[in-house]
């Protein structure tokens, strides 16, 4: 990549990060997030519409179909900023749906999805901790994030060895809702194929690519939460006093903080490297290896760092009123979305040319 292209990409990423401040101000309070917990739909439909107006839902959709046509690096930068603010709106699953609809040539509710006027979720998952898409016509589709606010569902269905795509209005097939640890919700959908409309005969490869990107972008979201929680913890260590001394001066706590900073640095390097690989055109096993290495690290490191941050805060860290605990709750929910650390480690071992038999 030329220096000019490098500069253009850096400027694009900077602008994306700046635009996120409208939704998740750096260091801002989390009152809005707290107010949305345990409520339906669990997010602000008006703010989701604003995300559409800013072009975020169509960030990875080609310009010819109404999207922004930007890269994975830009999408990861945006997700990182949203993760720092614990933004609950279902942007990641909706960008996955937008990519699938783009693969159909723009059929179905793509224009209104890009505008943020509807929430479209892809109901692909039939069992826990997998990236495989069986496409069973009659099997329940599980783990749909923020499903109580969905307007449409996309159903991949296996037909003749291919993965067809159907559209199903949420009003014709209401999902069963369960609450999640962070105050959001997950849905289980029993497909009603009699009410579904076929959009495409084969979206298998498009869905595989979209799922990989969603896994990587979820890792970037977790990275943003790690950064913010670690920053809060450092501020606490610099101000909390014990035995007449600031506890940040205690060597044992300094060592623990240094370990967490290393986890952050390694996670960032892995996410950015994977995003660059995808933007450079990595396909097949190369794409899967890059994504799995990054998602495995982000999922594992986020849970470790968030737990350590709670402990470093002492008793106050365990109270629900203190914000650092919200980041642990979010990590507990998102670490396994689009594949757990264990799943991605297995996949990396299976597809990476760096691993010898």
PDB file of N, CA, C and O in Angstrom, residues 267-338:
ATOM      1  N   UNK A 267      -3.945  -7.195  22.208  1.00  0.00           N
ATOM      2  CA  UNK A 267      -5.275  -7.278  21.603  1.00  0.00           C
ATOM      3  C   UNK A 267      -5.417  -6.258  20.479  1.00  0.00           C
ATOM      4  O   UNK A 267      -5.924  -6.575  19.395  1.00  0.00           O
ATOM      5  N   UNK A 268      -4.961  -5.047  20.721  1.00  0.00           N
ATOM      6  CA  UNK A 268      -5.047  -4.014  19.680  1.00  0.00           C
ATOM      7  C   UNK A 268      -4.244  -4.419  18.449  1.00  0.00           C
ATOM      8  O   UNK A 268      -4.714  -4.291  17.307  1.00  0.00           O
ATOM      9  N   UNK A 269      -3.040  -4.919  18.667  1.00  0.00           N
ATOM     10  CA  UNK A 269      -2.201  -5.317  17.535  1.00  0.00           C
ATOM     11  C   UNK A 269      -2.874  -6.423  16.724  1.00  0.00           C
ATOM     12  O   UNK A 269      -2.833  -6.423  15.481  1.00  0.00           O
ATOM     13  N   UNK A 270      -3.488  -7.356  17.410  1.00  0.00           N
ATOM     14  CA  UNK A 270      -4.134  -8.472  16.732  1.00  0.00           C
ATOM     15  C   UNK A 270      -5.353  -8.019  15.938  1.00  0.00           C
ATOM     16  O   UNK A 270      -5.559  -8.436  14.791  1.00  0.00           O
ATOM     17  N   UNK A 271      -6.174  -7.156  16.513  1.00  0.00           N
ATOM     18  CA  UNK A 271      -7.363  -6.637  15.824  1.00  0.00           C
ATOM     19  C   UNK A 271      -6.950  -5.823  14.595  1.00  0.00           C
ATOM     20  O   UNK A 271      -7.487  -6.020  13.487  1.00  0.00           O
ATOM     21  N   UNK A 272      -6.010  -4.930  14.765  1.00  0.00           N
ATOM     22  CA  UNK A 272      -5.608  -4.069  13.649  1.00  0.00           C
ATOM     23  C   UNK A 272      -4.929  -4.868  12.547  1.00  0.00           C
ATOM     24  O   UNK A 272      -5.116  -4.590  11.356  1.00  0.00           O
ATOM     25  N   UNK A 273      -4.150  -5.889  12.928  1.00  0.00           N
ATOM     26  CA  UNK A 273      -3.503  -6.728  11.924  1.00  0.00           C
ATOM     27  C   UNK A 273      -4.532  -7.512  11.118  1.00  0.00           C
ATOM     28  O   UNK A 273      -4.436  -7.615   9.883  1.00  0.00           O
ATOM     29  N   UNK A 274      -5.537  -8.056  11.794  1.00  0.00           N
ATOM     30  CA  UNK A 274      -6.572  -8.815  11.096  1.00  0.00           C
ATOM     31  C   UNK A 274      -7.379  -7.912  10.171  1.00  0.00           C
ATOM     32  O   UNK A 274      -7.694  -8.289   9.032  1.00  0.00           O
ATOM     33  N   UNK A 275      -7.726  -6.713  10.645  1.00  0.00           N
ATOM     34  CA  UNK A 275      -8.485  -5.783   9.811  1.00  0.00           C
ATOM     35  C   UNK A 275      -7.692  -5.397   8.570  1.00  0.00           C
ATOM     36  O   UNK A 275      -8.240  -5.342   7.459  1.00  0.00           O
ATOM     37  N   UNK A 276      -6.389  -5.160   8.747  1.00  0.00           N
ATOM     38  CA  UNK A 276      -5.548  -4.816   7.604  1.00  0.00           C
ATOM     39  C   UNK A 276      -5.470  -5.978   6.616  1.00  0.00           C
ATOM     40  O   UNK A 276      -5.481  -5.774   5.396  1.00  0.00           O
ATOM     41  N   UNK A 277      -5.408  -7.202   7.131  1.00  0.00           N
ATOM     42  CA  UNK A 277      -5.355  -8.371   6.255  1.00  0.00           C
ATOM     43  C   UNK A 277      -6.626  -8.491   5.427  1.00  0.00           C
ATOM     44  O   UNK A 277      -6.577  -8.765   4.221  1.00  0.00           O
ATOM     45  N   UNK A 278      -7.775  -8.281   6.062  1.00  0.00           N
ATOM     46  CA  UNK A 278      -9.036  -8.366   5.322  1.00  0.00           C
ATOM     47  C   UNK A 278      -9.152  -7.247   4.298  1.00  0.00           C
ATOM     48  O   UNK A 278      -9.630  -7.462   3.176  1.00  0.00           O
ATOM     49  N   UNK A 279      -8.705  -6.057   4.672  1.00  0.00           N
ATOM     50  CA  UNK A 279      -8.754  -4.948   3.722  1.00  0.00           C
ATOM     51  C   UNK A 279      -7.807  -5.158   2.547  1.00  0.00           C
ATOM     52  O   UNK A 279      -8.028  -4.637   1.456  1.00  0.00           O
ATOM     53  N   UNK A 280      -6.735  -5.946   2.791  1.00  0.00           N
ATOM     54  CA  UNK A 280      -5.774  -6.239   1.721  1.00  0.00           C
ATOM     55  C   UNK A 280      -6.250  -7.377   0.826  1.00  0.00           C
ATOM     56  O   UNK A 280      -5.578  -7.714  -0.156  1.00  0.00           O
ATOM     57  N   UNK A 281      -7.394  -7.980   1.168  1.00  0.00           N
ATOM     58  CA  UNK A 281      -7.984  -8.993   0.300  1.00  0.00           C
ATOM     59  C   UNK A 281      -7.813 -10.423   0.743  1.00  0.00           C
ATOM     60  O   UNK A 281      -7.989 -11.347  -0.071  1.00  0.00           O
ATOM     61  N   UNK A 282      -7.494 -10.659   2.016  1.00  0.00           N
ATOM     62  CA  UNK A 282      -7.356 -12.025   2.502  1.00  0.00           C
ATOM     63  C   UNK A 282      -8.657 -12.785   2.321  1.00  0.00           C
ATOM     64  O   UNK A 282      -9.736 -12.282   2.643  1.00  0.00           O
ATOM     65  N   UNK A 283      -8.558 -14.007   1.815  1.00  0.00           N
ATOM     66  CA  UNK A 283      -9.747 -14.826   1.584  1.00  0.00           C
ATOM     67  C   UNK A 283      -9.506 -16.228   2.131  1.00  0.00           C
ATOM     68  O   UNK A 283      -8.388 -16.609   2.457  1.00  0.00           O
ATOM     69  N   UNK A 284     -10.580 -17.012   2.212  1.00  0.00           N
ATOM     70  CA  UNK A 284     -10.463 -18.408   2.589  1.00  0.00           C
ATOM     71  C   UNK A 284      -9.807 -18.613   3.936  1.00  0.00           C
ATOM     72  O   UNK A 284     -10.120 -17.925   4.910  1.00  0.00           O
ATOM     73  N   UNK A 285      -8.881 -19.563   3.994  1.00  0.00           N
ATOM     74  CA  UNK A 285      -8.221 -19.893   5.251  1.00  0.00           C
ATOM     75  C   UNK A 285      -7.422 -18.724   5.807  1.00  0.00           C
ATOM     76  O   UNK A 285      -7.311 -18.560   7.029  1.00  0.00           O
ATOM     77  N   UNK A 286      -6.841 -17.900   4.943  1.00  0.00           N
ATOM     78  CA  UNK A 286      -6.077 -16.741   5.415  1.00  0.00           C
ATOM     79  C   UNK A 286      -6.980 -15.770   6.155  1.00  0.00           C
ATOM     80  O   UNK A 286      -6.602 -15.228   7.202  1.00  0.00           O
ATOM     81  N   UNK A 287      -8.178 -15.560   5.622  1.00  0.00           N
ATOM     82  CA  UNK A 287      -9.141 -14.680   6.298  1.00  0.00           C
ATOM     83  C   UNK A 287      -9.576 -15.283   7.620  1.00  0.00           C
ATOM     84  O   UNK A 287      -9.604 -14.602   8.654  1.00  0.00           O
ATOM     85  N   UNK A 288      -9.909 -16.562   7.604  1.00  0.00           N
ATOM     86  CA  UNK A 288     -10.378 -17.212   8.822  1.00  0.00           C
ATOM     87  C   UNK A 288      -9.301 -17.234   9.908  1.00  0.00           C
ATOM     88  O   UNK A 288      -9.605 -17.036  11.094  1.00  0.00           O
ATOM     89  N   UNK A 289      -8.063 -17.475   9.519  1.00  0.00           N
ATOM     90  CA  UNK A 289      -6.971 -17.504  10.498  1.00  0.00           C
ATOM     91  C   UNK A 289      -6.777 -16.136  11.135  1.00  0.00           C
ATOM     92  O   UNK A 289      -6.612 -16.017  12.360  1.00  0.00           O
ATOM     93  N   UNK A 290      -6.780 -15.074  10.316  1.00  0.00           N
ATOM     94  CA  UNK A 290      -6.586 -13.720  10.846  1.00  0.00           C
ATOM     95  C   UNK A 290      -7.699 -13.342  11.811  1.00  0.00           C
ATOM     96  O   UNK A 290      -7.457 -12.798  12.900  1.00  0.00           O
ATOM     97  N   UNK A 291      -8.933 -13.648  11.420  1.00  0.00           N
ATOM     98  CA  UNK A 291     -10.077 -13.306  12.266  1.00  0.00           C
ATOM     99  C   UNK A 291     -10.058 -14.104  13.562  1.00  0.00           C
ATOM    100  O   UNK A 291     -10.256 -13.559  14.652  1.00  0.00           O
ATOM    101  N   UNK A 292      -9.800 -15.400  13.464  1.00  0.00           N
ATOM    102  CA  UNK A 292      -9.860 -16.246  14.657  1.00  0.00           C
ATOM    103  C   UNK A 292      -8.759 -15.906  15.650  1.00  0.00           C
ATOM    104  O   UNK A 292      -8.984 -15.934  16.866  1.00  0.00           O
ATOM    105  N   UNK A 293      -7.583 -15.576  15.168  1.00  0.00           N
ATOM    106  CA  UNK A 293      -6.514 -15.182  16.084  1.00  0.00           C
ATOM    107  C   UNK A 293      -6.915 -13.928  16.858  1.00  0.00           C
ATOM    108  O   UNK A 293      -6.710 -13.846  18.074  1.00  0.00           O
ATOM    109  N   UNK A 294      -7.505 -12.964  16.168  1.00  0.00           N
ATOM    110  CA  UNK A 294      -7.889 -11.713  16.812  1.00  0.00           C
ATOM    111  C   UNK A 294      -9.073 -11.893  17.755  1.00  0.00           C
ATOM    112  O   UNK A 294      -9.069 -11.382  18.881  1.00  0.00           O
ATOM    113  N   UNK A 295     -10.095 -12.632  17.313  1.00  0.00           N
ATOM    114  CA  UNK A 295     -11.284 -12.792  18.152  1.00  0.00           C
ATOM    115  C   UNK A 295     -10.984 -13.633  19.388  1.00  0.00           C
ATOM    116  O   UNK A 295     -11.491 -13.348  20.488  1.00  0.00           O
ATOM    117  N   UNK A 296     -10.144 -14.662  19.248  1.00  0.00           N
ATOM    118  CA  UNK A 296      -9.781 -15.478  20.404  1.00  0.00           C
ATOM    119  C   UNK A 296      -9.069 -14.633  21.454  1.00  0.00           C
ATOM    120  O   UNK A 296      -9.365 -14.710  22.651  1.00  0.00           O
ATOM    121  N   UNK A 297      -8.144 -13.812  21.004  1.00  0.00           N
ATOM    122  CA  UNK A 297      -7.423 -12.966  21.963  1.00  0.00           C
ATOM    123  C   UNK A 297      -8.352 -11.947  22.597  1.00  0.00           C
ATOM    124  O   UNK A 297      -8.325 -11.727  23.807  1.00  0.00           O
ATOM    125  N   UNK A 298      -9.196 -11.285  21.792  1.00  0.00           N
ATOM    126  CA  UNK A 298     -10.079 -10.251  22.333  1.00  0.00           C
ATOM    127  C   UNK A 298     -11.051 -10.837  23.345  1.00  0.00           C
ATOM    128  O   UNK A 298     -11.302 -10.245  24.406  1.00  0.00           O
ATOM    129  N   UNK A 299     -11.632 -12.003  23.033  1.00  0.00           N
ATOM    130  CA  UNK A 299     -12.607 -12.614  23.934  1.00  0.00           C
ATOM    131  C   UNK A 299     -11.963 -12.997  25.260  1.00  0.00           C
ATOM    132  O   UNK A 299     -12.513 -12.729  26.335  1.00  0.00           O
ATOM    133  N   UNK A 300     -10.800 -13.604  25.188  1.00  0.00           N
ATOM    134  CA  UNK A 300     -10.132 -14.063  26.405  1.00  0.00           C
ATOM    135  C   UNK A 300      -9.563 -12.894  27.205  1.00  0.00           C
ATOM    136  O   UNK A 300      -9.730 -12.820  28.423  1.00  0.00           O
ATOM    137  N   UNK A 301      -8.886 -11.977  26.511  1.00  0.00           N
ATOM    138  CA  UNK A 301      -8.249 -10.858  27.199  1.00  0.00           C
ATOM    139  C   UNK A 301      -9.268  -9.920  27.820  1.00  0.00           C
ATOM    140  O   UNK A 301      -9.034  -9.357  28.894  1.00  0.00           O
ATOM    141  N   UNK A 302     -10.412  -9.734  27.158  1.00  0.00           N
ATOM    142  CA  UNK A 302     -11.413  -8.806  27.698  1.00  0.00           C
ATOM    143  C   UNK A 302     -11.957  -9.304  29.028  1.00  0.00           C
ATOM    144  O   UNK A 302     -12.114  -8.529  29.974  1.00  0.00           O
ATOM    145  N   UNK A 303     -12.251 -10.588  29.109  1.00  0.00           N
ATOM    146  CA  UNK A 303     -12.775 -11.134  30.364  1.00  0.00           C
ATOM    147  C   UNK A 303     -11.722 -11.066  31.467  1.00  0.00           C
ATOM    148  O   UNK A 303     -12.027 -10.739  32.619  1.00  0.00           O
ATOM    149  N   UNK A 304     -10.489 -11.370  31.113  1.00  0.00           N
ATOM    150  CA  UNK A 304      -9.422 -11.301  32.115  1.00  0.00           C
ATOM    151  C   UNK A 304      -9.230  -9.873  32.608  1.00  0.00           C
ATOM    152  O   UNK A 304      -9.164  -9.618  33.820  1.00  0.00           O
ATOM    153  N   UNK A 305      -9.130  -8.936  31.668  1.00  0.00           N
ATOM    154  CA  UNK A 305      -8.891  -7.544  32.062  1.00  0.00           C
ATOM    155  C   UNK A 305     -10.053  -6.989  32.872  1.00  0.00           C
ATOM    156  O   UNK A 305      -9.831  -6.303  33.887  1.00  0.00           O
ATOM    157  N   UNK A 306     -11.285  -7.250  32.446  1.00  0.00           N
ATOM    158  CA  UNK A 306     -12.429  -6.695  33.156  1.00  0.00           C
ATOM    159  C   UNK A 306     -12.513  -7.230  34.584  1.00  0.00           C
ATOM    160  O   UNK A 306     -12.834  -6.486  35.520  1.00  0.00           O
ATOM    161  N   UNK A 307     -12.213  -8.520  34.777  1.00  0.00           N
ATOM    162  CA  UNK A 307     -12.224  -9.075  36.137  1.00  0.00           C
ATOM    163  C   UNK A 307     -11.125  -8.451  36.993  1.00  0.00           C
ATOM    164  O   UNK A 307     -11.335  -8.153  38.172  1.00  0.00           O
ATOM    165  N   UNK A 308      -9.963  -8.263  36.402  1.00  0.00           N
ATOM    166  CA  UNK A 308      -8.854  -7.640  37.137  1.00  0.00           C
ATOM    167  C   UNK A 308      -9.201  -6.202  37.516  1.00  0.00           C
ATOM    168  O   UNK A 308      -8.875  -5.738  38.617  1.00  0.00           O
ATOM    169  N   UNK A 309      -9.852  -5.490  36.617  1.00  0.00           N
ATOM    170  CA  UNK A 309     -10.233  -4.108  36.913  1.00  0.00           C
ATOM    171  C   UNK A 309     -11.206  -4.050  38.090  1.00  0.00           C
ATOM    172  O   UNK A 309     -11.106  -3.155  38.936  1.00  0.00           O
ATOM    173  N   UNK A 310     -12.139  -4.988  38.127  1.00  0.00           N
ATOM    174  CA  UNK A 310     -13.061  -5.061  39.264  1.00  0.00           C
ATOM    175  C   UNK A 310     -12.274  -5.264  40.552  1.00  0.00           C
ATOM    176  O   UNK A 310     -12.485  -4.582  41.568  1.00  0.00           O
ATOM    177  N   UNK A 311     -11.338  -6.198  40.547  1.00  0.00           N
ATOM    178  CA  UNK A 311     -10.563  -6.500  41.753  1.00  0.00           C
ATOM    179  C   UNK A 311      -9.695  -5.325  42.178  1.00  0.00           C
ATOM    180  O   UNK A 311      -9.555  -5.045  43.373  1.00  0.00           O
ATOM    181  N   UNK A 312      -9.112  -4.639  41.205  1.00  0.00           N
ATOM    182  CA  UNK A 312      -8.247  -3.502  41.537  1.00  0.00           C
ATOM    183  C   UNK A 312      -9.040  -2.337  42.117  1.00  0.00           C
ATOM    184  O   UNK A 312      -8.477  -1.484  42.809  1.00  0.00           O
ATOM    185  N   UNK A 313     -10.333  -2.300  41.843  1.00  0.00           N
ATOM    186  CA  UNK A 313     -11.180  -1.270  42.449  1.00  0.00           C
ATOM    187  C   UNK A 313     -11.588  -1.631  43.878  1.00  0.00           C
ATOM    188  O   UNK A 313     -12.175  -0.798  44.583  1.00  0.00           O
ATOM    189  N   UNK A 314     -11.341  -2.864  44.289  1.00  0.00           N
ATOM    190  CA  UNK A 314     -11.751  -3.272  45.629  1.00  0.00           C
ATOM    191  C   UNK A 314     -13.255  -3.429  45.720  1.00  0.00           C
ATOM    192  O   UNK A 314     -13.941  -3.690  44.726  1.00  0.00           O
ATOM    193  N   UNK A 315     -13.808  -3.235  46.902  1.00  0.00           N
ATOM    194  CA  UNK A 315     -15.225  -3.479  47.145  1.00  0.00           C
ATOM    195  C   UNK A 315     -16.136  -2.633  46.281  1.00  0.00           C
ATOM    196  O   UNK A 315     -17.197  -3.105  45.849  1.00  0.00           O
ATOM    197  N   UNK A 316     -15.745  -1.402  45.973  1.00  0.00           N
ATOM    198  CA  UNK A 316     -16.624  -0.524  45.195  1.00  0.00           C
ATOM    199  C   UNK A 316     -16.824  -1.062  43.785  1.00  0.00           C
ATOM    200  O   UNK A 316     -17.848  -0.839  43.148  1.00  0.00           O
ATOM    201  N   UNK A 317     -15.834  -1.811  43.267  1.00  0.00           N
ATOM    202  CA  UNK A 317     -15.942  -2.352  41.921  1.00  0.00           C
ATOM    203  C   UNK A 317     -17.049  -3.367  41.762  1.00  0.00           C
ATOM    204  O   UNK A 317     -17.520  -3.615  40.651  1.00  0.00           O
ATOM    205  N   UNK A 318     -17.475  -3.976  42.869  1.00  0.00           N
ATOM    206  CA  UNK A 318     -18.506  -5.015  42.808  1.00  0.00           C
ATOM    207  C   UNK A 318     -19.919  -4.445  42.896  1.00  0.00           C
ATOM    208  O   UNK A 318     -20.889  -5.186  42.757  1.00  0.00           O
ATOM    209  N   UNK A 319     -20.056  -3.154  43.130  1.00  0.00           N
ATOM    210  CA  UNK A 319     -21.384  -2.560  43.246  1.00  0.00           C
ATOM    211  C   UNK A 319     -21.936  -2.216  41.869  1.00  0.00           C
ATOM    212  O   UNK A 319     -21.197  -1.783  40.981  1.00  0.00           O
ATOM    213  N   UNK A 320     -23.239  -2.389  41.687  1.00  0.00           N
ATOM    214  CA  UNK A 320     -23.841  -2.121  40.387  1.00  0.00           C
ATOM    215  C   UNK A 320     -23.855  -0.637  40.069  1.00  0.00           C
ATOM    216  O   UNK A 320     -23.907  -0.248  38.898  1.00  0.00           O
ATOM    217  N   UNK A 321     -23.795   0.200  41.083  1.00  0.00           N
ATOM    218  CA  UNK A 321     -23.822   1.640  40.856  1.00  0.00           C
ATOM    219  C   UNK A 321     -22.512   2.173  40.287  1.00  0.00           C
ATOM    220  O   UNK A 321     -22.470   3.305  39.800  1.00  0.00           O
ATOM    221  N   UNK A 322     -21.451   1.373  40.383  1.00  0.00           N
ATOM    222  CA  UNK A 322     -20.142   1.839  39.913  1.00  0.00           C
ATOM    223  C   UNK A 322     -19.934   1.356  38.476  1.00  0.00           C
ATOM    224  O   UNK A 322     -20.092   0.179  38.167  1.00  0.00           O
ATOM    225  N   UNK A 323     -19.543   2.260  37.588  1.00  0.00           N
ATOM    226  CA  UNK A 323     -19.580   1.987  36.153  1.00  0.00           C
ATOM    227  C   UNK A 323     -18.652   0.873  35.686  1.00  0.00           C
ATOM    228  O   UNK A 323     -18.940   0.216  34.679  1.00  0.00           O
ATOM    229  N   UNK A 324     -17.559   0.646  36.379  1.00  0.00           N
ATOM    230  CA  UNK A 324     -16.604  -0.347  35.855  1.00  0.00           C
ATOM    231  C   UNK A 324     -17.239  -1.735  35.761  1.00  0.00           C
ATOM    232  O   UNK A 324     -16.886  -2.533  34.875  1.00  0.00           O
ATOM    233  N   UNK A 325     -18.203  -2.032  36.618  1.00  0.00           N
ATOM    234  CA  UNK A 325     -18.875  -3.325  36.563  1.00  0.00           C
ATOM    235  C   UNK A 325     -19.705  -3.512  35.306  1.00  0.00           C
ATOM    236  O   UNK A 325     -19.919  -4.650  34.862  1.00  0.00           O
ATOM    237  N   UNK A 326     -20.176  -2.419  34.713  1.00  0.00           N
ATOM    238  CA  UNK A 326     -20.952  -2.521  33.490  1.00  0.00           C
ATOM    239  C   UNK A 326     -20.107  -3.084  32.348  1.00  0.00           C
ATOM    240  O   UNK A 326     -20.631  -3.771  31.454  1.00  0.00           O
ATOM    241  N   UNK A 327     -18.820  -2.779  32.365  1.00  0.00           N
ATOM    242  CA  UNK A 327     -17.938  -3.264  31.304  1.00  0.00           C
ATOM    243  C   UNK A 327     -17.709  -4.766  31.417  1.00  0.00           C
ATOM    244  O   UNK A 327     -17.617  -5.464  30.398  1.00  0.00           O
ATOM    245  N   UNK A 328     -17.615  -5.267  32.626  1.00  0.00           N
ATOM    246  CA  UNK A 328     -17.501  -6.715  32.801  1.00  0.00           C
ATOM    247  C   UNK A 328     -18.775  -7.405  32.331  1.00  0.00           C
ATOM    248  O   UNK A 328     -18.719  -8.435  31.639  1.00  0.00           O
ATOM    249  N   UNK A 329     -19.931  -6.860  32.694  1.00  0.00           N
ATOM    250  CA  UNK A 329     -21.192  -7.462  32.257  1.00  0.00           C
ATOM    251  C   UNK A 329     -21.281  -7.510  30.728  1.00  0.00           C
ATOM    252  O   UNK A 329     -21.706  -8.513  30.144  1.00  0.00           O
ATOM    253  N   UNK A 330     -20.882  -6.437  30.079  1.00  0.00           N
ATOM    254  CA  UNK A 330     -20.932  -6.407  28.612  1.00  0.00           C
ATOM    255  C   UNK A 330     -19.968  -7.426  28.024  1.00  0.00           C
ATOM    256  O   UNK A 330     -20.311  -8.129  27.055  1.00  0.00           O
ATOM    257  N   UNK A 331     -18.774  -7.533  28.582  1.00  0.00           N
ATOM    258  CA  UNK A 331     -17.804  -8.502  28.073  1.00  0.00           C
ATOM    259  C   UNK A 331     -18.316  -9.927  28.236  1.00  0.00           C
ATOM    260  O   UNK A 331     -18.122 -10.778  27.354  1.00  0.00           O
ATOM    261  N   UNK A 332     -18.997 -10.200  29.346  1.00  0.00           N
ATOM    262  CA  UNK A 332     -19.538 -11.538  29.573  1.00  0.00           C
ATOM    263  C   UNK A 332     -20.575 -11.912  28.519  1.00  0.00           C
ATOM    264  O   UNK A 332     -20.705 -13.080  28.144  1.00  0.00           O
ATOM    265  N   UNK A 333     -21.301 -10.924  28.006  1.00  0.00           N
ATOM    266  CA  UNK A 333     -22.321 -11.184  26.997  1.00  0.00           C
ATOM    267  C   UNK A 333     -21.705 -11.297  25.600  1.00  0.00           C
ATOM    268  O   UNK A 333     -22.058 -12.182  24.809  1.00  0.00           O
ATOM    269  N   UNK A 334     -20.742 -10.426  25.288  1.00  0.00           N
ATOM    270  CA  UNK A 334     -20.255 -10.323  23.912  1.00  0.00           C
ATOM    271  C   UNK A 334     -19.052 -11.203  23.606  1.00  0.00           C
ATOM    272  O   UNK A 334     -18.741 -11.437  22.439  1.00  0.00           O
ATOM    273  N   UNK A 335     -18.357 -11.687  24.620  1.00  0.00           N
ATOM    274  CA  UNK A 335     -17.143 -12.465  24.363  1.00  0.00           C
ATOM    275  C   UNK A 335     -17.432 -13.703  23.520  1.00  0.00           C
ATOM    276  O   UNK A 335     -16.590 -14.132  22.721  1.00  0.00           O
ATOM    277  N   UNK A 336     -18.616 -14.286  23.677  1.00  0.00           N
ATOM    278  CA  UNK A 336     -18.955 -15.508  22.938  1.00  0.00           C
ATOM    279  C   UNK A 336     -19.743 -15.248  21.669  1.00  0.00           C
ATOM    280  O   UNK A 336     -20.024 -16.197  20.921  1.00  0.00           O
ATOM    281  N   UNK A 337     -20.135 -14.003  21.412  1.00  0.00           N
ATOM    282  CA  UNK A 337     -20.867 -13.726  20.177  1.00  0.00           C
ATOM    283  C   UNK A 337     -19.961 -13.919  18.971  1.00  0.00           C
ATOM    284  O   UNK A 337     -18.827 -13.484  18.947  1.00  0.00           O
ATOM    285  N   UNK A 338     -20.482 -14.609  17.965  1.00  0.00           N
ATOM    286  CA  UNK A 338     -19.722 -14.956  16.758  1.00  0.00           C
ATOM    287  C   UNK A 338     -18.493 -15.797  17.092  1.00  0.00           C
ATOM    288  O   UNK A 338     -17.455 -15.677  16.450  1.00  0.00           O
TER     289      UNK A 338
END
